Amino acid sequence: MSEEERTFVGAESARDRRRRLMSDPARAARVSKIREATAEMDRIYAMNLAMVREAAELTQVEVAKRLGSAQGVVSRTENRRDMYLSTLYNYLTATGATDVAITLTINGKAVALDLEAILGHPALPESETSDEDVERPAIAAAGEPAAQTTTAARR
């Protein structure tokens, strides 16, 4: 590959490179498969929060009342691609979930993260908190204890 082919600057050059790369049918098929899988994961993620609420036999309005927010906030939460752990925790506890934890596998070992312990407080209605109200815990380096967290008094 020449220096000119390796160096691309600007939108048009990037488009040309993408067209050239995607002209390979095998590569185009792999990219298509990855895009489909990503779209499916996004759909499943959005469904899961709504499914949790539906399993609790609650409407968005009922969850919103428990959170002290509007139904639209619950809808946006269910369809978000990214959120704070505290938002997720508050949503889940508003649906009646208990012992809320995130479980992951590292080097073949299951690790459960207790969200209440990490956040340093029980669920609070989002309308009563803001980012200034809650001091975020620092992430501890391996082998070091996590920093203590504090919660400002409710307004």
Tab-separated table of N, CA and C in Angstrom:
chain	number	residue	atom	x	y	z
A	1	MET	N	0.854	-1.170	0.000
A	1	MET	CA	0.000	0.000	0.000
A	1	MET	C	0.898	1.229	0.000
A	2	SER	N	0.627	2.178	-0.868
A	2	SER	CA	1.435	3.387	-0.960
A	2	SER	C	1.128	4.330	0.191
A	3	GLU	N	2.011	5.309	0.388
A	3	GLU	CA	1.803	6.310	1.445
A	3	GLU	C	0.498	7.056	1.217
A	4	GLU	N	0.172	7.324	-0.032
A	4	GLU	CA	-1.060	8.040	-0.356
A	4	GLU	C	-2.297	7.237	0.055
A	5	GLU	N	-2.260	5.908	-0.099
A	5	GLU	CA	-3.388	5.065	0.277
A	5	GLU	C	-3.560	4.979	1.791
A	6	ARG	N	-2.436	5.020	2.539
A	6	ARG	CA	-2.510	4.920	3.998
A	6	ARG	C	-2.950	6.228	4.642
A	7	THR	N	-2.707	7.353	3.987
A	7	THR	CA	-3.026	8.651	4.559
A	7	THR	C	-4.304	9.168	3.929
A	8	PHE	N	-5.298	9.394	4.741
A	8	PHE	CA	-6.540	9.964	4.227
A	8	PHE	C	-6.978	11.054	5.177
A	9	VAL	N	-7.260	12.213	4.585
A	9	VAL	CA	-7.651	13.373	5.364
A	9	VAL	C	-8.930	13.922	4.758
A	10	GLY	N	-9.863	14.274	5.602
A	10	GLY	CA	-11.098	14.870	5.122
A	10	GLY	C	-12.184	13.843	4.899
A	11	ALA	N	-13.413	14.341	4.835
A	11	ALA	CA	-14.580	13.473	4.722
A	11	ALA	C	-14.589	12.692	3.415
A	12	GLU	N	-14.233	13.342	2.323
A	12	GLU	CA	-14.275	12.650	1.034
A	12	GLU	C	-13.277	11.502	0.991
A	13	SER	N	-12.079	11.685	1.500
A	13	SER	CA	-11.092	10.617	1.511
A	13	SER	C	-11.554	9.451	2.372
A	14	ALA	N	-12.176	9.741	3.492
A	14	ALA	CA	-12.679	8.678	4.361
A	14	ALA	C	-13.800	7.910	3.665
A	15	ARG	N	-14.687	8.627	2.977
A	15	ARG	CA	-15.760	7.956	2.237
A	15	ARG	C	-15.190	7.055	1.150
A	16	ASP	N	-14.179	7.549	0.435
A	16	ASP	CA	-13.557	6.745	-0.616
A	16	ASP	C	-12.938	5.483	-0.036
A	17	ARG	N	-12.246	5.623	1.077
A	17	ARG	CA	-11.622	4.465	1.711
A	17	ARG	C	-12.675	3.470	2.168
A	18	ARG	N	-13.766	3.964	2.772
A	18	ARG	CA	-14.839	3.089	3.223
A	18	ARG	C	-15.462	2.344	2.041
A	19	ARG	N	-15.707	3.053	0.918
A	19	ARG	CA	-16.252	2.400	-0.279
A	19	ARG	C	-15.321	1.303	-0.774
A	20	ARG	N	-14.022	1.602	-0.797
A	20	ARG	CA	-13.049	0.621	-1.268
A	20	ARG	C	-13.039	-0.604	-0.357
A	21	LEU	N	-13.036	-0.386	0.954
A	21	LEU	CA	-13.022	-1.506	1.894
A	21	LEU	C	-14.309	-2.318	1.812
A	22	MET	N	-15.421	-1.648	1.663
A	22	MET	CA	-16.712	-2.339	1.629
A	22	MET	C	-16.980	-3.009	0.280
A	23	SER	N	-16.128	-2.760	-0.704
A	23	SER	CA	-16.311	-3.432	-1.992
A	23	SER	C	-15.918	-4.906	-1.902
A	24	ASP	N	-15.217	-5.286	-0.841
A	24	ASP	CA	-14.877	-6.688	-0.595
A	24	ASP	C	-16.125	-7.354	-0.008
A	25	PRO	N	-16.745	-8.309	-0.732
A	25	PRO	CA	-18.001	-8.919	-0.260
A	25	PRO	C	-17.878	-9.587	1.113
A	26	ALA	N	-16.768	-10.228	1.393
A	26	ALA	CA	-16.611	-10.892	2.693
A	26	ALA	C	-16.576	-9.859	3.817
A	27	ARG	N	-15.855	-8.776	3.607
A	27	ARG	CA	-15.776	-7.717	4.617
A	27	ARG	C	-17.146	-7.071	4.799
A	28	ALA	N	-17.840	-6.787	3.699
A	28	ALA	CA	-19.165	-6.172	3.771
A	28	ALA	C	-20.130	-7.074	4.547
A	29	ALA	N	-20.033	-8.387	4.341
A	29	ALA	CA	-20.896	-9.328	5.064
A	29	ALA	C	-20.583	-9.309	6.557
A	30	ARG	N	-19.281	-9.264	6.918
A	30	ARG	CA	-18.904	-9.205	8.345
A	30	ARG	C	-19.417	-7.926	8.991
A	31	VAL	N	-19.261	-6.802	8.302
A	31	VAL	CA	-19.725	-5.518	8.838
A	31	VAL	C	-21.243	-5.547	9.009
A	32	SER	N	-21.942	-6.088	8.037
A	32	SER	CA	-23.396	-6.184	8.121
A	32	SER	C	-23.822	-7.040	9.309
A	33	LYS	N	-23.135	-8.148	9.505
A	33	LYS	CA	-23.458	-9.045	10.623
A	33	LYS	C	-23.211	-8.351	11.966
A	34	ILE	N	-22.124	-7.614	12.069
A	34	ILE	CA	-21.802	-6.878	13.299
A	34	ILE	C	-22.854	-5.803	13.555
A	35	ARG	N	-23.250	-5.079	12.502
A	35	ARG	CA	-24.274	-4.039	12.660
A	35	ARG	C	-25.603	-4.636	13.103
A	36	GLU	N	-25.978	-5.780	12.545
A	36	GLU	CA	-27.224	-6.441	12.944
A	36	GLU	C	-27.159	-6.890	14.398
A	37	ALA	N	-26.013	-7.445	14.804
A	37	ALA	CA	-25.859	-7.900	16.191
A	37	ALA	C	-25.925	-6.720	17.152
A	38	THR	N	-25.307	-5.606	16.780
A	38	THR	CA	-25.331	-4.413	17.622
A	38	THR	C	-26.755	-3.883	17.751
A	39	ALA	N	-27.479	-3.836	16.648
A	39	ALA	CA	-28.874	-3.377	16.694
A	39	ALA	C	-29.713	-4.296	17.576
A	40	GLU	N	-29.472	-5.593	17.495
A	40	GLU	CA	-30.210	-6.552	18.321
A	40	GLU	C	-29.878	-6.360	19.802
A	41	MET	N	-28.585	-6.137	20.113
A	41	MET	CA	-28.203	-5.897	21.508
A	41	MET	C	-28.868	-4.632	22.030
A	42	ASP	N	-28.916	-3.579	21.211
A	42	ASP	CA	-29.580	-2.343	21.614
A	42	ASP	C	-31.063	-2.595	21.877
A	43	ARG	N	-31.711	-3.370	21.022
A	43	ARG	CA	-33.127	-3.686	21.184
A	43	ARG	C	-33.353	-4.490	22.459
A	44	ILE	N	-32.499	-5.477	22.699
A	44	ILE	CA	-32.628	-6.315	23.892
A	44	ILE	C	-32.419	-5.486	25.151
A	45	TYR	N	-31.431	-4.595	25.126
A	45	TYR	CA	-31.171	-3.744	26.291
A	45	TYR	C	-32.412	-2.905	26.589
A	46	ALA	N	-32.968	-2.258	25.572
A	46	ALA	CA	-34.141	-1.415	25.784
A	46	ALA	C	-35.310	-2.246	26.288
A	47	MET	N	-35.459	-3.453	25.766
A	47	MET	CA	-36.552	-4.319	26.204
A	47	MET	C	-36.369	-4.753	27.651
A	48	ASN	N	-35.154	-4.985	28.076
A	48	ASN	CA	-34.933	-5.526	29.407
A	48	ASN	C	-35.445	-4.615	30.510
A	49	LEU	N	-35.202	-3.318	30.428
A	49	LEU	CA	-35.706	-2.434	31.469
A	49	LEU	C	-37.231	-2.416	31.458
A	50	ALA	N	-37.822	-2.355	30.289
A	50	ALA	CA	-39.285	-2.394	30.211
A	50	ALA	C	-39.793	-3.749	30.696
A	51	MET	N	-39.073	-4.808	30.394
A	51	MET	CA	-39.492	-6.143	30.827
A	51	MET	C	-39.437	-6.266	32.345
A	52	VAL	N	-38.448	-5.632	32.970
A	52	VAL	CA	-38.366	-5.645	34.435
A	52	VAL	C	-39.618	-4.977	35.003
A	53	ARG	N	-39.969	-3.821	34.451
A	53	ARG	CA	-41.158	-3.095	34.902
A	53	ARG	C	-42.418	-3.926	34.680
A	54	GLU	N	-42.516	-4.541	33.502
A	54	GLU	CA	-43.703	-5.349	33.195
A	54	GLU	C	-43.775	-6.592	34.081
A	55	ALA	N	-42.622	-7.163	34.423
A	55	ALA	CA	-42.610	-8.320	35.325
A	55	ALA	C	-43.124	-7.925	36.707
A	56	ALA	N	-42.891	-6.672	37.075
A	56	ALA	CA	-43.395	-6.162	38.357
A	56	ALA	C	-44.858	-5.737	38.243
A	57	GLU	N	-45.427	-5.901	37.050
A	57	GLU	CA	-46.817	-5.534	36.781
A	57	GLU	C	-47.081	-4.068	37.095
A	58	LEU	N	-46.153	-3.219	36.629
A	58	LEU	CA	-46.260	-1.778	36.831
A	58	LEU	C	-46.315	-1.071	35.486
A	59	THR	N	-46.983	0.076	35.472
A	59	THR	CA	-46.976	0.932	34.289
A	59	THR	C	-45.848	1.947	34.440
A	60	GLN	N	-45.536	2.623	33.352
A	60	GLN	CA	-44.537	3.688	33.432
A	60	GLN	C	-44.994	4.781	34.394
A	61	VAL	N	-46.267	5.066	34.418
A	61	VAL	CA	-46.813	6.095	35.317
A	61	VAL	C	-46.590	5.691	36.774
A	62	GLU	N	-46.818	4.419	37.100
A	62	GLU	CA	-46.629	3.953	38.477
A	62	GLU	C	-45.156	4.025	38.886
A	63	VAL	N	-44.262	3.647	37.993
A	63	VAL	CA	-42.824	3.737	38.299
A	63	VAL	C	-42.435	5.201	38.456
A	64	ALA	N	-42.961	6.053	37.600
A	64	ALA	CA	-42.664	7.487	37.689
A	64	ALA	C	-43.093	8.057	39.043
A	65	LYS	N	-44.274	7.652	39.527
A	65	LYS	CA	-44.736	8.126	40.840
A	65	LYS	C	-43.777	7.689	41.930
A	66	ARG	N	-43.298	6.451	41.846
A	66	ARG	CA	-42.354	5.952	42.858
A	66	ARG	C	-41.027	6.702	42.810
A	67	LEU	N	-40.652	7.149	41.610
A	67	LEU	CA	-39.407	7.901	41.453
A	67	LEU	C	-39.588	9.384	41.738
A	68	GLY	N	-40.840	9.822	41.810
A	68	GLY	CA	-41.099	11.251	41.985
A	68	GLY	C	-40.792	12.019	40.711
A	69	SER	N	-41.050	11.388	39.568
A	69	SER	CA	-40.768	12.033	38.285
A	69	SER	C	-41.954	11.862	37.352
A	70	ALA	N	-41.796	12.284	36.113
A	70	ALA	CA	-42.853	12.171	35.112
A	70	ALA	C	-42.727	10.866	34.338
A	71	GLN	N	-43.815	10.433	33.729
A	71	GLN	CA	-43.821	9.206	32.930
A	71	GLN	C	-42.794	9.285	31.809
A	72	GLY	N	-42.613	10.447	31.220
A	72	GLY	CA	-41.643	10.610	30.128
A	72	GLY	C	-40.225	10.293	30.556
A	73	VAL	N	-39.897	10.581	31.821
A	73	VAL	CA	-38.562	10.264	32.341
A	73	VAL	C	-38.366	8.748	32.358
A	74	VAL	N	-39.391	8.014	32.755
A	74	VAL	CA	-39.315	6.553	32.781
A	74	VAL	C	-39.155	6.020	31.365
A	75	SER	N	-39.911	6.561	30.426
A	75	SER	CA	-39.808	6.136	29.029
A	75	SER	C	-38.393	6.373	28.501
A	76	ARG	N	-37.853	7.552	28.760
A	76	ARG	CA	-36.483	7.855	28.291
A	76	ARG	C	-35.466	6.942	28.959
A	77	THR	N	-35.659	6.647	30.243
A	77	THR	CA	-34.746	5.744	30.947
A	77	THR	C	-34.770	4.361	30.316
A	78	GLU	N	-35.949	3.884	29.991
A	78	GLU	CA	-36.074	2.554	29.390
A	78	GLU	C	-35.433	2.481	28.007
A	79	ASN	N	-35.291	3.606	27.350
A	79	ASN	CA	-34.749	3.616	25.992
A	79	ASN	C	-33.354	4.213	25.896
A	80	ARG	N	-32.757	4.537	27.033
A	80	ARG	CA	-31.419	5.111	27.042
A	80	ARG	C	-30.371	4.091	26.665
A	81	ARG	N	-29.318	4.556	26.053
A	81	ARG	CA	-28.198	3.687	25.719
A	81	ARG	C	-27.122	3.757	26.803
A	82	ASP	N	-27.175	4.793	27.626
A	82	ASP	CA	-26.134	5.000	28.624
A	82	ASP	C	-26.767	5.732	29.803
A	83	MET	N	-26.390	5.343	31.019
A	83	MET	CA	-26.927	6.025	32.188
A	83	MET	C	-26.009	5.810	33.383
A	84	TYR	N	-26.170	6.657	34.382
A	84	TYR	CA	-25.444	6.484	35.628
A	84	TYR	C	-25.928	5.216	36.322
A	85	LEU	N	-25.041	4.597	37.094
A	85	LEU	CA	-25.449	3.443	37.892
A	85	LEU	C	-26.555	3.834	38.867
A	86	SER	N	-26.491	5.051	39.388
A	86	SER	CA	-27.523	5.495	40.334
A	86	SER	C	-28.890	5.578	39.661
A	87	THR	N	-28.942	5.991	38.400
A	87	THR	CA	-30.208	6.045	37.670
A	87	THR	C	-30.756	4.637	37.483
A	88	LEU	N	-29.889	3.716	37.084
A	88	LEU	CA	-30.299	2.327	36.907
A	88	LEU	C	-30.786	1.746	38.231
A	89	TYR	N	-30.028	1.977	39.286
A	89	TYR	CA	-30.387	1.463	40.611
A	89	TYR	C	-31.743	2.016	41.065
A	90	ASN	N	-31.939	3.324	40.930
A	90	ASN	CA	-33.201	3.931	41.335
A	90	ASN	C	-34.359	3.367	40.528
A	91	TYR	N	-34.169	3.198	39.230
A	91	TYR	CA	-35.218	2.633	38.383
A	91	TYR	C	-35.561	1.223	38.853
A	92	LEU	N	-34.546	0.398	39.033
A	92	LEU	CA	-34.777	-0.998	39.417
A	92	LEU	C	-35.458	-1.109	40.774
A	93	THR	N	-35.030	-0.324	41.749
A	93	THR	CA	-35.665	-0.393	43.062
A	93	THR	C	-37.081	0.164	43.012
A	94	ALA	N	-37.339	1.119	42.116
A	94	ALA	CA	-38.706	1.638	41.970
A	94	ALA	C	-39.634	0.567	41.416
A	95	THR	N	-39.097	-0.403	40.712
A	95	THR	CA	-39.928	-1.504	40.207
A	95	THR	C	-40.106	-2.590	41.255
A	96	GLY	N	-39.455	-2.432	42.402
A	96	GLY	CA	-39.583	-3.411	43.474
A	96	GLY	C	-38.408	-4.370	43.576
A	97	ALA	N	-37.407	-4.181	42.738
A	97	ALA	CA	-36.242	-5.070	42.789
A	97	ALA	C	-35.504	-4.887	44.117
A	98	THR	N	-34.997	-5.978	44.648
A	98	THR	CA	-34.198	-5.937	45.874
A	98	THR	C	-32.859	-6.594	45.592
A	99	ASP	N	-31.896	-6.346	46.456
A	99	ASP	CA	-30.559	-6.915	46.308
A	99	ASP	C	-30.026	-6.666	44.898
A	100	VAL	N	-30.100	-5.409	44.439
A	100	VAL	CA	-29.714	-5.049	43.081
A	100	VAL	C	-28.193	-5.119	42.955
A	101	ALA	N	-27.750	-5.938	42.017
A	101	ALA	CA	-26.318	-6.125	41.790
A	101	ALA	C	-26.063	-6.319	40.299
A	102	ILE	N	-24.848	-6.027	39.900
A	102	ILE	CA	-24.401	-6.311	38.538
A	102	ILE	C	-23.429	-7.468	38.660
A	103	THR	N	-23.666	-8.506	37.883
A	103	THR	CA	-22.781	-9.675	37.930
A	103	THR	C	-21.983	-9.738	36.641
A	104	LEU	N	-20.696	-9.959	36.774
A	104	LEU	CA	-19.821	-10.066	35.617
A	104	LEU	C	-18.826	-11.177	35.851
A	105	THR	N	-18.161	-11.593	34.797
A	105	THR	CA	-17.171	-12.658	34.896
A	105	THR	C	-15.808	-12.097	34.505
A	106	ILE	N	-14.838	-12.288	35.377
A	106	ILE	CA	-13.465	-11.861	35.123
A	106	ILE	C	-12.565	-13.066	35.309
A	107	ASN	N	-11.817	-13.412	34.277
A	107	ASN	CA	-10.925	-14.577	34.321
A	107	ASN	C	-11.646	-15.825	34.827
A	108	GLY	N	-12.881	-15.990	34.363
A	108	GLY	CA	-13.644	-17.175	34.732
A	108	GLY	C	-14.280	-17.137	36.107
A	109	LYS	N	-14.132	-16.027	36.822
A	109	LYS	CA	-14.709	-15.906	38.161
A	109	LYS	C	-15.868	-14.919	38.139
A	110	ALA	N	-16.990	-15.314	38.741
A	110	ALA	CA	-18.151	-14.429	38.826
A	110	ALA	C	-17.917	-13.396	39.924
A	111	VAL	N	-18.187	-12.134	39.600
A	111	VAL	CA	-18.046	-11.044	40.556
A	111	VAL	C	-19.367	-10.288	40.574
A	112	ALA	N	-19.941	-10.108	41.756
A	112	ALA	CA	-21.194	-9.354	41.891
A	112	ALA	C	-20.890	-8.007	42.529
A	113	LEU	N	-21.369	-6.955	41.900
A	113	LEU	CA	-21.202	-5.602	42.426
A	113	LEU	C	-22.528	-5.165	43.045
A	114	ASP	N	-22.553	-4.994	44.356
A	114	ASP	CA	-23.750	-4.565	45.069
A	114	ASP	C	-23.905	-3.065	44.849
A	115	LEU	N	-24.915	-2.662	44.090
A	115	LEU	CA	-25.058	-1.255	43.727
A	115	LEU	C	-25.348	-0.357	44.918
A	116	GLU	N	-26.140	-0.836	45.883
A	116	GLU	CA	-26.413	0.003	47.059
A	116	GLU	C	-25.109	0.296	47.804
A	117	ALA	N	-24.261	-0.712	47.944
A	117	ALA	CA	-22.978	-0.515	48.629
A	117	ALA	C	-22.062	0.406	47.829
A	118	ILE	N	-22.047	0.231	46.520
A	118	ILE	CA	-21.188	1.070	45.673
A	118	ILE	C	-21.653	2.518	45.703
A	119	LEU	N	-22.963	2.719	45.606
A	119	LEU	CA	-23.503	4.074	45.573
A	119	LEU	C	-23.505	4.717	46.953
A	120	GLY	N	-23.493	3.897	47.991
A	120	GLY	CA	-23.411	4.426	49.339
A	120	GLY	C	-24.721	4.933	49.893
A	121	HIS	N	-25.831	4.572	49.265
A	121	HIS	CA	-27.120	5.009	49.770
A	121	HIS	C	-28.224	4.129	49.207
A	122	PRO	N	-29.348	4.059	49.920
A	122	PRO	CA	-30.507	3.369	49.345
A	122	PRO	C	-31.073	4.217	48.217
A	123	ALA	N	-31.964	3.652	47.464
A	123	ALA	CA	-32.550	4.358	46.323
A	123	ALA	C	-33.209	5.654	46.777
A	124	LEU	N	-32.992	6.703	46.018
A	124	LEU	CA	-33.619	7.996	46.271
A	124	LEU	C	-34.405	8.392	45.031
A	125	PRO	N	-35.560	9.003	45.195
A	125	PRO	CA	-36.260	9.495	44.013
A	125	PRO	C	-35.361	10.467	43.256
A	126	GLU	N	-35.263	10.303	41.935
A	126	GLU	CA	-34.386	11.144	41.139
A	126	GLU	C	-34.757	12.608	41.225
A	127	SER	N	-36.024	12.905	41.446
A	127	SER	CA	-36.432	14.301	41.536
A	127	SER	C	-35.864	14.964	42.783
A	128	GLU	N	-35.399	14.159	43.750
A	128	GLU	CA	-34.862	14.713	44.988
A	128	GLU	C	-33.341	14.749	44.990
A	129	THR	N	-32.721	14.309	43.913
A	129	THR	CA	-31.276	14.311	43.860
A	129	THR	C	-30.803	14.981	42.589
A	130	SER	N	-29.571	15.414	42.630
A	130	SER	CA	-28.902	15.904	41.431
A	130	SER	C	-27.463	15.446	41.542
A	131	ASP	N	-26.672	15.673	40.504
A	131	ASP	CA	-25.282	15.246	40.553
A	131	ASP	C	-24.523	15.917	41.688
A	132	GLU	N	-24.976	17.120	42.106
A	132	GLU	CA	-24.299	17.812	43.200
A	132	GLU	C	-24.628	17.188	44.545
A	133	ASP	N	-25.783	16.496	44.642
A	133	ASP	CA	-26.222	15.928	45.914
A	133	ASP	C	-25.449	14.682	46.312
A	134	VAL	N	-24.920	13.952	45.344
A	134	VAL	CA	-24.309	12.671	45.629
A	134	VAL	C	-22.845	12.713	45.248
A	135	GLU	N	-21.991	12.444	46.217
A	135	GLU	CA	-20.561	12.368	45.936
A	135	GLU	C	-20.289	11.005	45.320
A	136	ARG	N	-19.704	10.976	44.152
A	136	ARG	CA	-19.450	9.726	43.449
A	136	ARG	C	-18.251	9.012	44.062
A	137	PRO	N	-18.332	7.691	44.240
A	137	PRO	CA	-17.197	6.968	44.805
A	137	PRO	C	-16.046	6.916	43.815
A	138	ALA	N	-14.844	6.996	44.340
A	138	ALA	CA	-13.671	6.843	43.494
A	138	ALA	C	-13.473	5.364	43.218
A	139	ILE	N	-12.942	5.051	42.060
A	139	ILE	CA	-12.654	3.658	41.742
A	139	ILE	C	-11.304	3.334	42.351
A	140	ALA	N	-11.272	2.308	43.181
A	140	ALA	CA	-10.049	1.934	43.869
A	140	ALA	C	-9.168	1.103	42.955
A	141	ALA	N	-7.869	1.299	43.090
A	141	ALA	CA	-6.920	0.461	42.359
A	141	ALA	C	-6.962	-0.935	42.955
A	142	ALA	N	-6.518	-1.902	42.186
A	142	ALA	CA	-6.543	-3.295	42.654
A	142	ALA	C	-5.850	-3.406	44.000
A	143	GLY	N	-6.511	-4.039	44.951
A	143	GLY	CA	-5.926	-4.260	46.264
A	143	GLY	C	-6.135	-3.125	47.245
A	144	GLU	N	-6.667	-1.973	46.788
A	144	GLU	CA	-6.893	-0.845	47.687
A	144	GLU	C	-8.366	-0.779	48.063
A	145	PRO	N	-8.684	-0.332	49.284
A	145	PRO	CA	-10.101	-0.216	49.648
A	145	PRO	C	-10.747	0.927	48.877
A	146	ALA	N	-12.036	0.776	48.565
A	146	ALA	CA	-12.762	1.833	47.870
A	146	ALA	C	-12.975	3.000	48.825
A	147	ALA	N	-13.020	4.199	48.272
A	147	ALA	CA	-13.247	5.394	49.081
A	147	ALA	C	-14.665	5.377	49.619
A	148	GLN	N	-14.854	5.934	50.814
A	148	GLN	CA	-16.187	6.037	51.391
A	148	GLN	C	-16.977	7.072	50.611
A	149	THR	N	-18.270	6.891	50.503
A	149	THR	CA	-19.107	7.864	49.835
A	149	THR	C	-20.057	8.465	50.842
A	150	THR	N	-20.459	9.686	50.586
A	150	THR	CA	-21.429	10.329	51.452
A	150	THR	C	-22.558	10.865	50.591
A	151	THR	N	-23.707	11.005	51.203
A	151	THR	CA	-24.865	11.538	50.496
A	151	THR	C	-25.294	12.805	51.201
A	152	ALA	N	-25.471	13.854	50.441
A	152	ALA	CA	-25.941	15.113	51.026
A	152	ALA	C	-27.366	14.925	51.531
A	153	ALA	N	-27.749	15.734	52.481
A	153	ALA	CA	-29.101	15.633	53.023
A	153	ALA	C	-30.115	15.910	51.921
A	154	ARG	N	-31.249	15.226	52.013
A	154	ARG	CA	-32.315	15.468	51.034
A	154	ARG	C	-32.786	16.902	51.135
A	155	ARG	N	-33.177	17.431	49.995
A	155	ARG	CA	-33.701	18.806	49.973
A	155	ARG	C	-35.059	18.868	50.587
